[in-house]
PDB file of C-alpha atoms in Angstrom:
ATOM      1  CA  MET A   1       0.000   0.000   0.000  1.00 59.00           C
ATOM      2  CA  ASN A   2       2.847   2.413   0.756  1.00 73.00           C
ATOM      3  CA  PHE A   3       4.157   1.805  -2.752  1.00 76.00           C
ATOM      4  CA  LEU A   4       0.732   2.622  -4.215  1.00 78.00           C
ATOM      5  CA  ILE A   5       0.555   5.827  -2.162  1.00 78.00           C
ATOM      6  CA  LYS A   6       3.937   6.901  -3.500  1.00 85.00           C
ATOM      7  CA  ILE A   7       2.865   6.176  -7.082  1.00 88.00           C
ATOM      8  CA  LEU A   8      -0.372   8.141  -6.678  1.00 85.00           C
ATOM      9  CA  TYR A   9       1.474  11.057  -5.130  1.00 88.00           C
ATOM     10  CA  LEU A  10       4.045  11.113  -7.939  1.00 93.00           C
ATOM     11  CA  ILE A  11       1.251  11.037 -10.537  1.00 94.00           C
ATOM     12  CA  SER A  12      -0.517  13.878  -8.718  1.00 95.00           C
ATOM     13  CA  LYS A  13       2.609  16.034  -9.088  1.00 96.00           C
ATOM     14  CA  LEU A  14       2.196  16.026 -12.861  1.00 97.00           C
ATOM     15  CA  PRO A  15       0.774  19.235 -14.370  1.00 96.00           C
ATOM     16  CA  LEU A  16      -2.961  19.077 -15.017  1.00 97.00           C
ATOM     17  CA  LYS A  17      -2.408  19.479 -18.756  1.00 96.00           C
ATOM     18  CA  ILE A  18      -0.616  16.095 -18.611  1.00 97.00           C
ATOM     19  CA  LEU A  19      -3.214  14.549 -16.304  1.00 98.00           C
ATOM     20  CA  TYR A  20      -5.937  15.580 -18.730  1.00 98.00           C
ATOM     21  CA  ILE A  21      -4.292  13.353 -21.339  1.00 98.00           C
ATOM     22  CA  PHE A  22      -4.991  10.466 -18.953  1.00 97.00           C
ATOM     23  CA  SER A  23      -8.533  11.825 -18.597  1.00 98.00           C
ATOM     24  CA  ASP A  24      -8.989  11.687 -22.376  1.00 98.00           C
ATOM     25  CA  ILE A  25      -7.861   8.053 -22.361  1.00 98.00           C
ATOM     26  CA  ILE A  26     -10.221   7.209 -19.492  1.00 98.00           C
ATOM     27  CA  PHE A  27     -13.066   8.918 -21.353  1.00 98.00           C
ATOM     28  CA  PHE A  28     -12.369   6.938 -24.538  1.00 98.00           C
ATOM     29  CA  LEU A  29     -12.253   3.621 -22.657  1.00 98.00           C
ATOM     30  CA  ASN A  30     -15.306   4.348 -20.502  1.00 97.00           C
ATOM     31  CA  TYR A  31     -17.489   5.803 -23.246  1.00 97.00           C
ATOM     32  CA  TYR A  32     -16.553   3.829 -26.341  1.00 97.00           C
ATOM     33  CA  ILE A  33     -15.369   0.468 -24.994  1.00 97.00           C
ATOM     34  CA  VAL A  34     -16.313  -0.318 -21.397  1.00 96.00           C
ATOM     35  CA  GLY A  35     -19.572   1.646 -21.220  1.00 95.00           C
ATOM     36  CA  TYR A  36     -19.116   2.224 -17.486  1.00 96.00           C
ATOM     37  CA  ARG A  37     -22.569   2.049 -15.857  1.00 97.00           C
ATOM     38  CA  LYS A  38     -24.117   3.162 -19.121  1.00 97.00           C
ATOM     39  CA  ASN A  39     -27.528   1.688 -18.313  1.00 97.00           C
ATOM     40  CA  VAL A  40     -27.602   3.340 -14.872  1.00 97.00           C
ATOM     41  CA  ILE A  41     -26.575   6.718 -16.290  1.00 98.00           C
ATOM     42  CA  THR A  42     -29.083   6.530 -19.148  1.00 98.00           C
ATOM     43  CA  GLN A  43     -31.950   5.485 -16.877  1.00 98.00           C
ATOM     44  CA  ASN A  44     -31.158   8.225 -14.346  1.00 98.00           C
ATOM     45  CA  LEU A  45     -31.103  10.868 -17.079  1.00 98.00           C
ATOM     46  CA  GLN A  46     -34.301   9.649 -18.751  1.00 98.00           C
ATOM     47  CA  ASN A  47     -36.170   9.586 -15.438  1.00 98.00           C
ATOM     48  CA  SER A  48     -34.827  12.987 -14.397  1.00 98.00           C
ATOM     49  CA  PHE A  49     -35.483  14.753 -17.709  1.00 98.00           C
ATOM     50  CA  PRO A  50     -38.481  13.040 -19.349  1.00 97.00           C
ATOM     51  CA  GLU A  51     -38.993  16.111 -21.540  1.00 97.00           C
ATOM     52  CA  LYS A  52     -35.653  15.586 -23.311  1.00 98.00           C
ATOM     53  CA  SER A  53     -35.271  13.616 -26.523  1.00 98.00           C
ATOM     54  CA  GLU A  54     -33.136  10.510 -26.912  1.00 97.00           C
ATOM     55  CA  LYS A  55     -30.557  12.627 -28.760  1.00 98.00           C
ATOM     56  CA  GLU A  56     -30.426  15.205 -25.956  1.00 98.00           C
ATOM     57  CA  ILE A  57     -30.022  12.465 -23.339  1.00 98.00           C
ATOM     58  CA  GLY A  58     -27.178  10.998 -25.403  1.00 98.00           C
ATOM     59  CA  GLU A  59     -25.420  14.365 -25.580  1.00 98.00           C
ATOM     60  CA  ILE A  60     -25.698  14.887 -21.802  1.00 98.00           C
ATOM     61  CA  ARG A  61     -24.428  11.350 -21.181  1.00 98.00           C
ATOM     62  CA  LYS A  62     -21.368  11.885 -23.384  1.00 98.00           C
ATOM     63  CA  LYS A  63     -20.528  15.185 -21.670  1.00 98.00           C
ATOM     64  CA  PHE A  64     -20.973  13.479 -18.311  1.00 98.00           C
ATOM     65  CA  TYR A  65     -18.350  10.866 -19.226  1.00 98.00           C
ATOM     66  CA  ARG A  66     -15.915  13.673 -20.090  1.00 98.00           C
ATOM     67  CA  ASN A  67     -16.588  15.529 -16.850  1.00 98.00           C
ATOM     68  CA  PHE A  68     -16.392  12.319 -14.819  1.00 98.00           C
ATOM     69  CA  SER A  69     -13.001  11.481 -16.357  1.00 98.00           C
ATOM     70  CA  ASP A  70     -11.743  14.961 -15.480  1.00 98.00           C
ATOM     71  CA  TYR A  71     -13.077  14.511 -11.953  1.00 97.00           C
ATOM     72  CA  LEU A  72     -11.057  11.314 -11.508  1.00 96.00           C
ATOM     73  CA  VAL A  73      -7.725  12.874 -12.457  1.00 97.00           C
ATOM     74  CA  GLU A  74      -8.544  16.080 -10.565  1.00 97.00           C
ATOM     75  CA  THR A  75      -9.153  13.987  -7.453  1.00 93.00           C
ATOM     76  CA  ILE A  76      -5.685  12.473  -7.853  1.00 94.00           C
ATOM     77  CA  LYS A  77      -4.307  15.999  -8.315  1.00 96.00           C
ATOM     78  CA  SER A  78      -5.847  16.859  -4.937  1.00 94.00           C
ATOM     79  CA  PHE A  79      -3.142  14.797  -3.225  1.00 92.00           C
ATOM     80  CA  SER A  80      -0.493  17.416  -4.005  1.00 94.00           C
ATOM     81  CA  ILE A  81      -2.279  20.532  -5.235  1.00 94.00           C
ATOM     82  CA  SER A  82      -0.932  23.700  -3.635  1.00 94.00           C
ATOM     83  CA  GLU A  83      -3.066  26.260  -1.844  1.00 93.00           C
ATOM     84  CA  THR A  84      -2.266  28.833  -4.537  1.00 95.00           C
ATOM     85  CA  GLU A  85      -3.319  26.576  -7.397  1.00 96.00           C
ATOM     86  CA  ALA A  86      -6.442  25.466  -5.540  1.00 95.00           C
ATOM     87  CA  ARG A  87      -7.477  29.101  -5.098  1.00 94.00           C
ATOM     88  CA  VAL A  88      -6.873  29.880  -8.755  1.00 95.00           C
ATOM     89  CA  ARG A  89      -8.803  26.863 -10.013  1.00 97.00           C
ATOM     90  CA  MET A  90     -11.787  27.209  -7.667  1.00 96.00           C
ATOM     91  CA  GLN A  91     -13.262  30.705  -7.441  1.00 96.00           C
ATOM     92  CA  HIS A  92     -15.462  31.332  -4.405  1.00 97.00           C
ATOM     93  CA  ILE A  93     -18.292  33.817  -5.033  1.00 96.00           C
ATOM     94  CA  ASN A  94     -20.294  35.729  -2.406  1.00 97.00           C
ATOM     95  CA  GLN A  95     -17.840  35.238   0.476  1.00 97.00           C
ATOM     96  CA  ASP A  96     -19.590  38.016   2.413  1.00 97.00           C
ATOM     97  CA  LEU A  97     -21.928  35.339   3.784  1.00 98.00           C
ATOM     98  CA  PHE A  98     -19.097  33.937   5.893  1.00 98.00           C
ATOM     99  CA  HIS A  99     -18.404  37.340   7.427  1.00 97.00           C
ATOM    100  CA  GLU A 100     -22.135  37.770   8.122  1.00 97.00           C
ATOM    101  CA  ALA A 101     -22.143  34.458  10.006  1.00 98.00           C
ATOM    102  CA  LYS A 102     -19.115  35.542  12.007  1.00 97.00           C
ATOM    103  CA  ASP A 103     -20.802  38.847  12.892  1.00 97.00           C
ATOM    104  CA  GLU A 104     -24.030  37.040  13.870  1.00 97.00           C
ATOM    105  CA  GLY A 105     -22.097  34.526  15.994  1.00 98.00           C
ATOM    106  CA  LYS A 106     -23.593  31.490  14.232  1.00 98.00           C
ATOM    107  CA  ASN A 107     -21.861  28.421  12.867  1.00 98.00           C
ATOM    108  CA  ILE A 108     -22.355  27.455   9.223  1.00 98.00           C
ATOM    109  CA  ILE A 109     -23.660  24.335   7.513  1.00 97.00           C
ATOM    110  CA  LEU A 110     -22.475  24.260   3.891  1.00 97.00           C
ATOM    111  CA  MET A 111     -24.595  22.065   1.623  1.00 97.00           C
ATOM    112  CA  ALA A 112     -23.242  20.859  -1.719  1.00 97.00           C
ATOM    113  CA  GLY A 113     -24.386  18.204  -4.174  1.00 97.00           C
ATOM    114  CA  HIS A 114     -22.345  15.680  -6.136  1.00 97.00           C
ATOM    115  CA  VAL A 115     -21.636  18.355  -8.719  1.00 97.00           C
ATOM    116  CA  PHE A 116     -18.142  18.471 -10.221  1.00 96.00           C
ATOM    117  CA  ASN A 117     -15.838  19.245  -8.630  1.00 94.00           C
ATOM    118  CA  TRP A 118     -16.931  19.290  -5.029  1.00 94.00           C
ATOM    119  CA  GLU A 119     -13.577  17.813  -3.942  1.00 90.00           C
ATOM    120  CA  TRP A 120     -11.802  21.086  -4.757  1.00 93.00           C
ATOM    121  CA  MET A 121     -13.677  23.185  -2.190  1.00 92.00           C
ATOM    122  CA  ASN A 122     -11.138  22.525   0.577  1.00 89.00           C
ATOM    123  CA  ALA A 123      -9.124  25.712   0.049  1.00 91.00           C
ATOM    124  CA  LEU A 124     -12.179  27.650   1.238  1.00 95.00           C
ATOM    125  CA  ALA A 125     -10.777  27.150   4.749  1.00 94.00           C
ATOM    126  CA  THR A 126      -7.962  29.590   3.905  1.00 94.00           C
ATOM    127  CA  LEU A 127     -10.380  32.323   2.786  1.00 95.00           C
ATOM    128  CA  THR A 128     -13.054  32.500   5.485  1.00 96.00           C
ATOM    129  CA  PRO A 129     -12.837  34.305   8.853  1.00 97.00           C
ATOM    130  CA  GLN A 130     -13.942  31.152  10.702  1.00 97.00           C
ATOM    131  CA  LYS A 131     -11.232  29.313  12.668  1.00 96.00           C
ATOM    132  CA  ASN A 132     -12.576  25.795  12.131  1.00 96.00           C
ATOM    133  CA  SER A 133     -13.536  24.100   8.854  1.00 96.00           C
ATOM    134  CA  HIS A 134     -14.846  20.528   8.866  1.00 95.00           C
ATOM    135  CA  PRO A 135     -15.449  18.622   5.620  1.00 94.00           C
ATOM    136  CA  VAL A 136     -17.837  15.767   6.363  1.00 91.00           C
ATOM    137  CA  TYR A 137     -16.932  12.413   4.828  1.00 86.00           C
ATOM    138  CA  ARG A 138     -18.619   9.049   4.663  1.00 82.00           C
ATOM    139  CA  LYS A 139     -16.798   5.842   5.486  1.00 77.00           C
ATOM    140  CA  VAL A 140     -16.033   3.614   2.520  1.00 73.00           C
ATOM    141  CA  ASN A 141     -15.378  -0.110   2.456  1.00 73.00           C
ATOM    142  CA  SER A 142     -11.703   0.330   1.597  1.00 74.00           C
ATOM    143  CA  SER A 143      -9.744   1.597   4.606  1.00 74.00           C
ATOM    144  CA  PHE A 144      -6.903   2.525   2.230  1.00 74.00           C
ATOM    145  CA  TRP A 145      -9.051   4.887   0.123  1.00 73.00           C
ATOM    146  CA  GLU A 146     -10.784   6.258   3.192  1.00 76.00           C
ATOM    147  CA  ASP A 147      -7.398   7.208   4.680  1.00 80.00           C
ATOM    148  CA  GLN A 148      -6.259   8.832   1.453  1.00 77.00           C
ATOM    149  CA  MET A 149      -9.440  10.854   0.964  1.00 78.00           C
ATOM    150  CA  LYS A 150      -9.375  11.927   4.590  1.00 82.00           C
ATOM    151  CA  LYS A 151      -5.850  13.258   4.050  1.00 83.00           C
ATOM    152  CA  VAL A 152      -7.034  15.178   0.997  1.00 84.00           C
ATOM    153  CA  ARG A 153      -9.924  16.727   2.917  1.00 87.00           C
ATOM    154  CA  ASN A 154      -7.673  17.613   5.856  1.00 89.00           C
ATOM    155  CA  LYS A 155      -5.512  19.858   3.678  1.00 90.00           C
ATOM    156  CA  PHE A 156      -5.366  23.639   4.062  1.00 92.00           C
ATOM    157  CA  GLY A 157      -6.223  23.550   7.767  1.00 92.00           C
ATOM    158  CA  ASN A 158      -9.427  21.512   7.501  1.00 95.00           C
ATOM    159  CA  GLU A 159     -10.375  18.868  10.058  1.00 94.00           C
ATOM    160  CA  ALA A 160     -12.510  16.179   8.414  1.00 92.00           C
ATOM    161  CA  LEU A 161     -15.282  14.526  10.422  1.00 92.00           C
ATOM    162  CA  GLU A 162     -16.981  11.195   9.742  1.00 89.00           C
ATOM    163  CA  ALA A 163     -20.697  11.505   8.955  1.00 85.00           C
ATOM    164  CA  ASN A 164     -21.822   9.384  11.910  1.00 83.00           C
ATOM    165  CA  GLU A 165     -19.937  11.633  14.336  1.00 88.00           C
ATOM    166  CA  VAL A 166     -20.559  15.104  12.951  1.00 91.00           C
ATOM    167  CA  ILE A 167     -24.088  15.751  14.293  1.00 88.00           C
ATOM    168  CA  LEU A 168     -23.023  15.043  17.885  1.00 89.00           C
ATOM    169  CA  ASN A 169     -19.917  17.159  17.347  1.00 91.00           C
ATOM    170  CA  ILE A 170     -22.015  20.129  16.231  1.00 94.00           C
ATOM    171  CA  PHE A 171     -24.406  19.819  19.166  1.00 92.00           C
ATOM    172  CA  ARG A 172     -21.524  19.655  21.653  1.00 91.00           C
ATOM    173  CA  ASN A 173     -19.475  22.535  20.248  1.00 91.00           C
ATOM    174  CA  LYS A 174     -20.141  26.187  20.924  1.00 95.00           C
ATOM    175  CA  ASN A 175     -22.328  27.917  18.332  1.00 96.00           C
ATOM    176  CA  ASP A 176     -20.203  31.046  18.063  1.00 97.00           C
ATOM    177  CA  GLY A 177     -19.672  31.716  14.353  1.00 97.00           C
ATOM    178  CA  GLU A 178     -16.228  30.139  14.353  1.00 97.00           C
ATOM    179  CA  SER A 179     -17.016  26.811  12.633  1.00 97.00           C
ATOM    180  CA  ILE A 180     -18.029  25.636   9.162  1.00 97.00           C
ATOM    181  CA  TYR A 181     -19.322  22.126   8.451  1.00 97.00           C
ATOM    182  CA  MET A 182     -19.203  21.067   4.792  1.00 95.00           C
ATOM    183  CA  PHE A 183     -21.831  18.460   3.817  1.00 94.00           C
ATOM    184  CA  VAL A 184     -22.270  16.735   0.477  1.00 94.00           C
ATOM    185  CA  ALA A 185     -25.937  16.808   1.360  1.00 94.00           C
ATOM    186  CA  ASP A 186     -27.458  14.701  -1.422  1.00 95.00           C
ATOM    187  CA  GLN A 187     -25.975  11.487  -0.043  1.00 90.00           C
ATOM    188  CA  THR A 188     -28.229   8.447  -0.349  1.00 89.00           C
ATOM    189  CA  PRO A 189     -29.084   7.064   3.103  1.00 89.00           C
ATOM    190  CA  HIS A 190     -28.348   3.435   3.886  1.00 86.00           C
ATOM    191  CA  VAL A 191     -31.422   1.324   3.203  1.00 88.00           C
ATOM    192  CA  ALA A 192     -31.938   0.856   6.960  1.00 85.00           C
ATOM    193  CA  HIS A 193     -32.158   4.639   7.382  1.00 85.00           C
ATOM    194  CA  VAL A 194     -34.426   5.543   4.485  1.00 92.00           C
ATOM    195  CA  ASN A 195     -37.061   7.283   6.573  1.00 91.00           C
ATOM    196  CA  TYR A 196     -37.924  10.369   4.535  1.00 95.00           C
ATOM    197  CA  GLY A 197     -38.251  10.932   0.805  1.00 96.00           C
ATOM    198  CA  LEU A 198     -39.343  13.744  -1.480  1.00 96.00           C
ATOM    199  CA  GLN A 199     -39.866  14.498  -5.153  1.00 96.00           C
ATOM    200  CA  PHE A 200     -36.557  15.388  -6.761  1.00 97.00           C
ATOM    201  CA  LEU A 201     -35.936  15.387 -10.506  1.00 97.00           C
ATOM    202  CA  ASN A 202     -39.387  13.863 -11.124  1.00 96.00           C
ATOM    203  CA  GLN A 203     -38.662  10.870  -8.896  1.00 96.00           C
ATOM    204  CA  ARG A 204     -39.361   9.546  -5.420  1.00 96.00           C
ATOM    205  CA  THR A 205     -35.995  10.259  -3.794  1.00 97.00           C
ATOM    206  CA  PRO A 206     -34.671   9.011  -0.441  1.00 96.00           C
ATOM    207  CA  ALA A 207     -33.143  11.996   1.343  1.00 95.00           C
ATOM    208  CA  PHE A 208     -30.423  12.216   3.957  1.00 91.00           C
ATOM    209  CA  ILE A 209     -31.943  14.318   6.761  1.00 91.00           C
ATOM    210  CA  GLY A 210     -29.312  14.359   9.508  1.00 87.00           C
ATOM    211  CA  TYR A 211     -28.711  18.077   9.054  1.00 91.00           C
ATOM    212  CA  ASP A 212     -32.465  18.741   9.411  1.00 92.00           C
ATOM    213  CA  LYS A 213     -32.168  17.958  13.125  1.00 88.00           C
ATOM    214  CA  LEU A 214     -29.690  20.820  13.327  1.00 92.00           C
ATOM    215  CA  ALA A 215     -31.970  23.215  11.445  1.00 94.00           C
ATOM    216  CA  THR A 216     -34.908  22.693  13.793  1.00 93.00           C
ATOM    217  CA  ARG A 217     -32.950  22.595  17.063  1.00 93.00           C
ATOM    218  CA  MET A 218     -30.104  25.093  16.632  1.00 94.00           C
ATOM    219  CA  ASP A 219     -29.803  28.638  15.327  1.00 95.00           C
ATOM    220  CA  LEU A 220     -27.299  27.881  12.558  1.00 97.00           C
ATOM    221  CA  ILE A 221     -26.735  29.407   9.124  1.00 98.00           C
ATOM    222  CA  PHE A 222     -27.376  27.130   6.135  1.00 98.00           C
ATOM    223  CA  ILE A 223     -25.640  27.903   2.860  1.00 98.00           C
ATOM    224  CA  TYR A 224     -26.097  26.198  -0.507  1.00 98.00           C
ATOM    225  CA  CYS A 225     -22.988  25.719  -2.665  1.00 98.00           C
ATOM    226  CA  GLU A 226     -23.819  26.137  -6.348  1.00 98.00           C
ATOM    227  CA  MET A 227     -21.001  24.536  -8.334  1.00 97.00           C
ATOM    228  CA  LYS A 228     -20.209  25.567 -11.891  1.00 97.00           C
ATOM    229  CA  LYS A 229     -17.551  24.221 -14.257  1.00 97.00           C
ATOM    230  CA  VAL A 230     -16.284  27.325 -16.079  1.00 97.00           C
ATOM    231  CA  LYS A 231     -13.893  25.397 -18.301  1.00 96.00           C
ATOM    232  CA  ARG A 232     -11.603  22.419 -17.985  1.00 97.00           C
ATOM    233  CA  GLY A 233      -9.730  22.693 -14.688  1.00 97.00           C
ATOM    234  CA  PHE A 234     -11.539  25.824 -13.500  1.00 98.00           C
ATOM    235  CA  TYR A 235     -14.648  26.044 -11.336  1.00 98.00           C
ATOM    236  CA  GLN A 236     -16.798  28.542  -9.491  1.00 97.00           C
ATOM    237  CA  VAL A 237     -18.863  27.979  -6.391  1.00 97.00           C
ATOM    238  CA  ASN A 238     -21.502  30.583  -5.605  1.00 98.00           C
ATOM    239  CA  TYR A 239     -22.826  30.623  -2.051  1.00 98.00           C
ATOM    240  CA  HIS A 240     -26.531  31.189  -1.342  1.00 98.00           C
ATOM    241  CA  ARG A 241     -27.930  31.512   2.163  1.00 98.00           C
ATOM    242  CA  ILE A 242     -31.032  29.399   2.812  1.00 98.00           C
ATOM    243  CA  TYR A 243     -33.630  31.202   4.927  1.00 97.00           C
ATOM    244  CA  PRO A 244     -36.662  29.677   6.690  1.00 97.00           C
ATOM    245  CA  ASP A 245     -40.116  30.808   5.629  1.00 96.00           C
ATOM    246  CA  GLY A 246     -40.951  31.687   9.205  1.00 95.00           C
ATOM    247  CA  GLU A 247     -38.941  32.611  12.270  1.00 92.00           C
ATOM    248  CA  LYS A 248     -37.131  29.256  12.207  1.00 93.00           C
ATOM    249  CA  PHE A 249     -36.970  26.144  10.048  1.00 96.00           C
ATOM    250  CA  THR A 250     -39.798  23.652  10.324  1.00 96.00           C
ATOM    251  CA  GLU A 251     -39.276  19.903   9.991  1.00 95.00           C
ATOM    252  CA  ASN A 252     -37.666  18.960   6.636  1.00 95.00           C
ATOM    253  CA  GLU A 253     -37.923  22.538   5.346  1.00 97.00           C
ATOM    254  CA  VAL A 254     -34.180  22.910   4.785  1.00 97.00           C
ATOM    255  CA  VAL A 255     -34.064  19.466   3.124  1.00 97.00           C
ATOM    256  CA  LYS A 256     -36.701  20.508   0.586  1.00 97.00           C
ATOM    257  CA  LYS A 257     -35.095  23.884  -0.071  1.00 98.00           C
ATOM    258  CA  PHE A 258     -31.679  22.316  -0.620  1.00 98.00           C
ATOM    259  CA  HIS A 259     -33.065  19.796  -3.120  1.00 97.00           C
ATOM    260  CA  LYS A 260     -34.933  22.557  -4.961  1.00 98.00           C
ATOM    261  CA  LEU A 261     -31.742  24.610  -5.311  1.00 98.00           C
ATOM    262  CA  LEU A 262     -29.789  21.560  -6.452  1.00 98.00           C
ATOM    263  CA  GLU A 263     -32.503  20.685  -8.967  1.00 98.00           C
ATOM    264  CA  ASN A 264     -32.281  24.203 -10.425  1.00 98.00           C
ATOM    265  CA  THR A 265     -28.512  23.819 -10.762  1.00 98.00           C
ATOM    266  CA  LEU A 266     -28.874  20.498 -12.563  1.00 98.00           C
ATOM    267  CA  HIS A 267     -31.421  21.875 -15.010  1.00 98.00           C
ATOM    268  CA  LYS A 268     -28.882  24.549 -15.966  1.00 97.00           C
ATOM    269  CA  ARG A 269     -25.891  22.179 -16.238  1.00 96.00           C
ATOM    270  CA  PRO A 270     -27.129  18.565 -16.272  1.00 98.00           C
ATOM    271  CA  ASP A 271     -23.857  16.982 -17.468  1.00 98.00           C
ATOM    272  CA  ASN A 272     -21.950  18.051 -14.356  1.00 97.00           C
ATOM    273  CA  TYR A 273     -23.655  15.698 -11.866  1.00 98.00           C
ATOM    274  CA  LEU A 274     -22.610  12.235 -10.706  1.00 98.00           C
ATOM    275  CA  TRP A 275     -25.214  10.321 -12.715  1.00 98.00           C
ATOM    276  CA  SER A 276     -23.358   7.031 -12.328  1.00 97.00           C
ATOM    277  CA  HIS A 277     -24.350   6.601  -8.682  1.00 94.00           C
ATOM    278  CA  ARG A 278     -27.544   4.692  -7.902  1.00 93.00           C
ATOM    279  CA  LYS A 279     -29.270   7.492  -6.041  1.00 94.00           C
ATOM    280  CA  TRP A 280     -32.768   6.093  -6.492  1.00 96.00           C
ATOM    281  CA  LYS A 281     -32.144   2.417  -5.746  1.00 94.00           C
ATOM    282  CA  TYR A 282     -33.917   2.557  -2.357  1.00 94.00           C
ATOM    283  CA  GLN A 283     -36.928   4.632  -3.380  1.00 93.00           C
ATOM    284  CA  ASP A 284     -39.338   1.792  -2.583  1.00 93.00           C
ATOM    285  CA  SER A 285     -38.024   1.737   1.012  1.00 94.00           C
ATOM    286  CA  ILE A 286     -39.139   5.286   1.817  1.00 95.00           C
ATOM    287  CA  LYS A 287     -41.269   5.281   4.966  1.00 93.00           C
ATOM    288  CA  LYS A 288     -42.523   8.881   4.826  1.00 93.00           C
ATOM    289  CA  TYR A 289     -42.898  10.386   1.375  1.00 94.00           C
ATOM    290  CA  ASP A 290     -43.431  14.122   0.924  1.00 89.00           C
ATOM    291  CA  ALA A 291     -45.203  14.531  -2.423  1.00 80.00           C
ATOM    292  CA  GLU A 292     -45.634  18.270  -1.962  1.00 73.00           C
ATOM    293  CA  LYS A 293     -44.064  20.362  -4.725  1.00 58.00           C
ATOM    294  CA  LYS A 294     -41.084  22.274  -3.394  1.00 51.00           C
TER     295      LYS A 294
END
């Protein structure tokens, strides 16, 4: 394993213009030969965008394969990317929200989707006035890859927290405007925890709702991260504060608002989402389904 780590690190030191040659090869193999999860991707796109023609679905699918291939090599680049390069390649828009949270003395919950390239948000920790930045990660079956991704997310002064521990950590820590918690909030719950679902992209969708407990019990600031791929190797993330309709969030309100914002993002740039994951595989296990339009 140490040998593999060294190889990955050496590869990550290559300039991105070289790594994108590998991306082109991966794209060719995945799209033209292997057909990586082609049926899953096609079905997800057809169900999500029933108004689109077969040709349009095919065009989105092809662009997805290109973006996915870039994501893979960019993730490897994350092992050695410098703070300067990370800042240049990921532009953070509307940073005033972080200063507002500091002034209000409230901690922040950042909510992103699996929109490329969410892995490059880590340098945000060097830009905000908050002292503590915690990317939230989910355990994977491979302890090797979990260790490597945790190292990537701990760069630039971040302190990564495992998903099963983060809620308790937030409740225990002082709500003083000094901490940011970064969720990839469209995670699919384990089948044993599929309690709540809602309509998302025209489908019954199991929703992770751990952060909803925070919204209804604590006076925190919730911010949606709208990711945009400007061009190859360059991204923008625009931050939008999510406000409750009333004085405070009601049950599942922040969950619905997050999914609505993410849905709007995907309608604008549908090829930039992780369509290869089986997000809707547990939809029949939903115990409480919210059919209300968001």
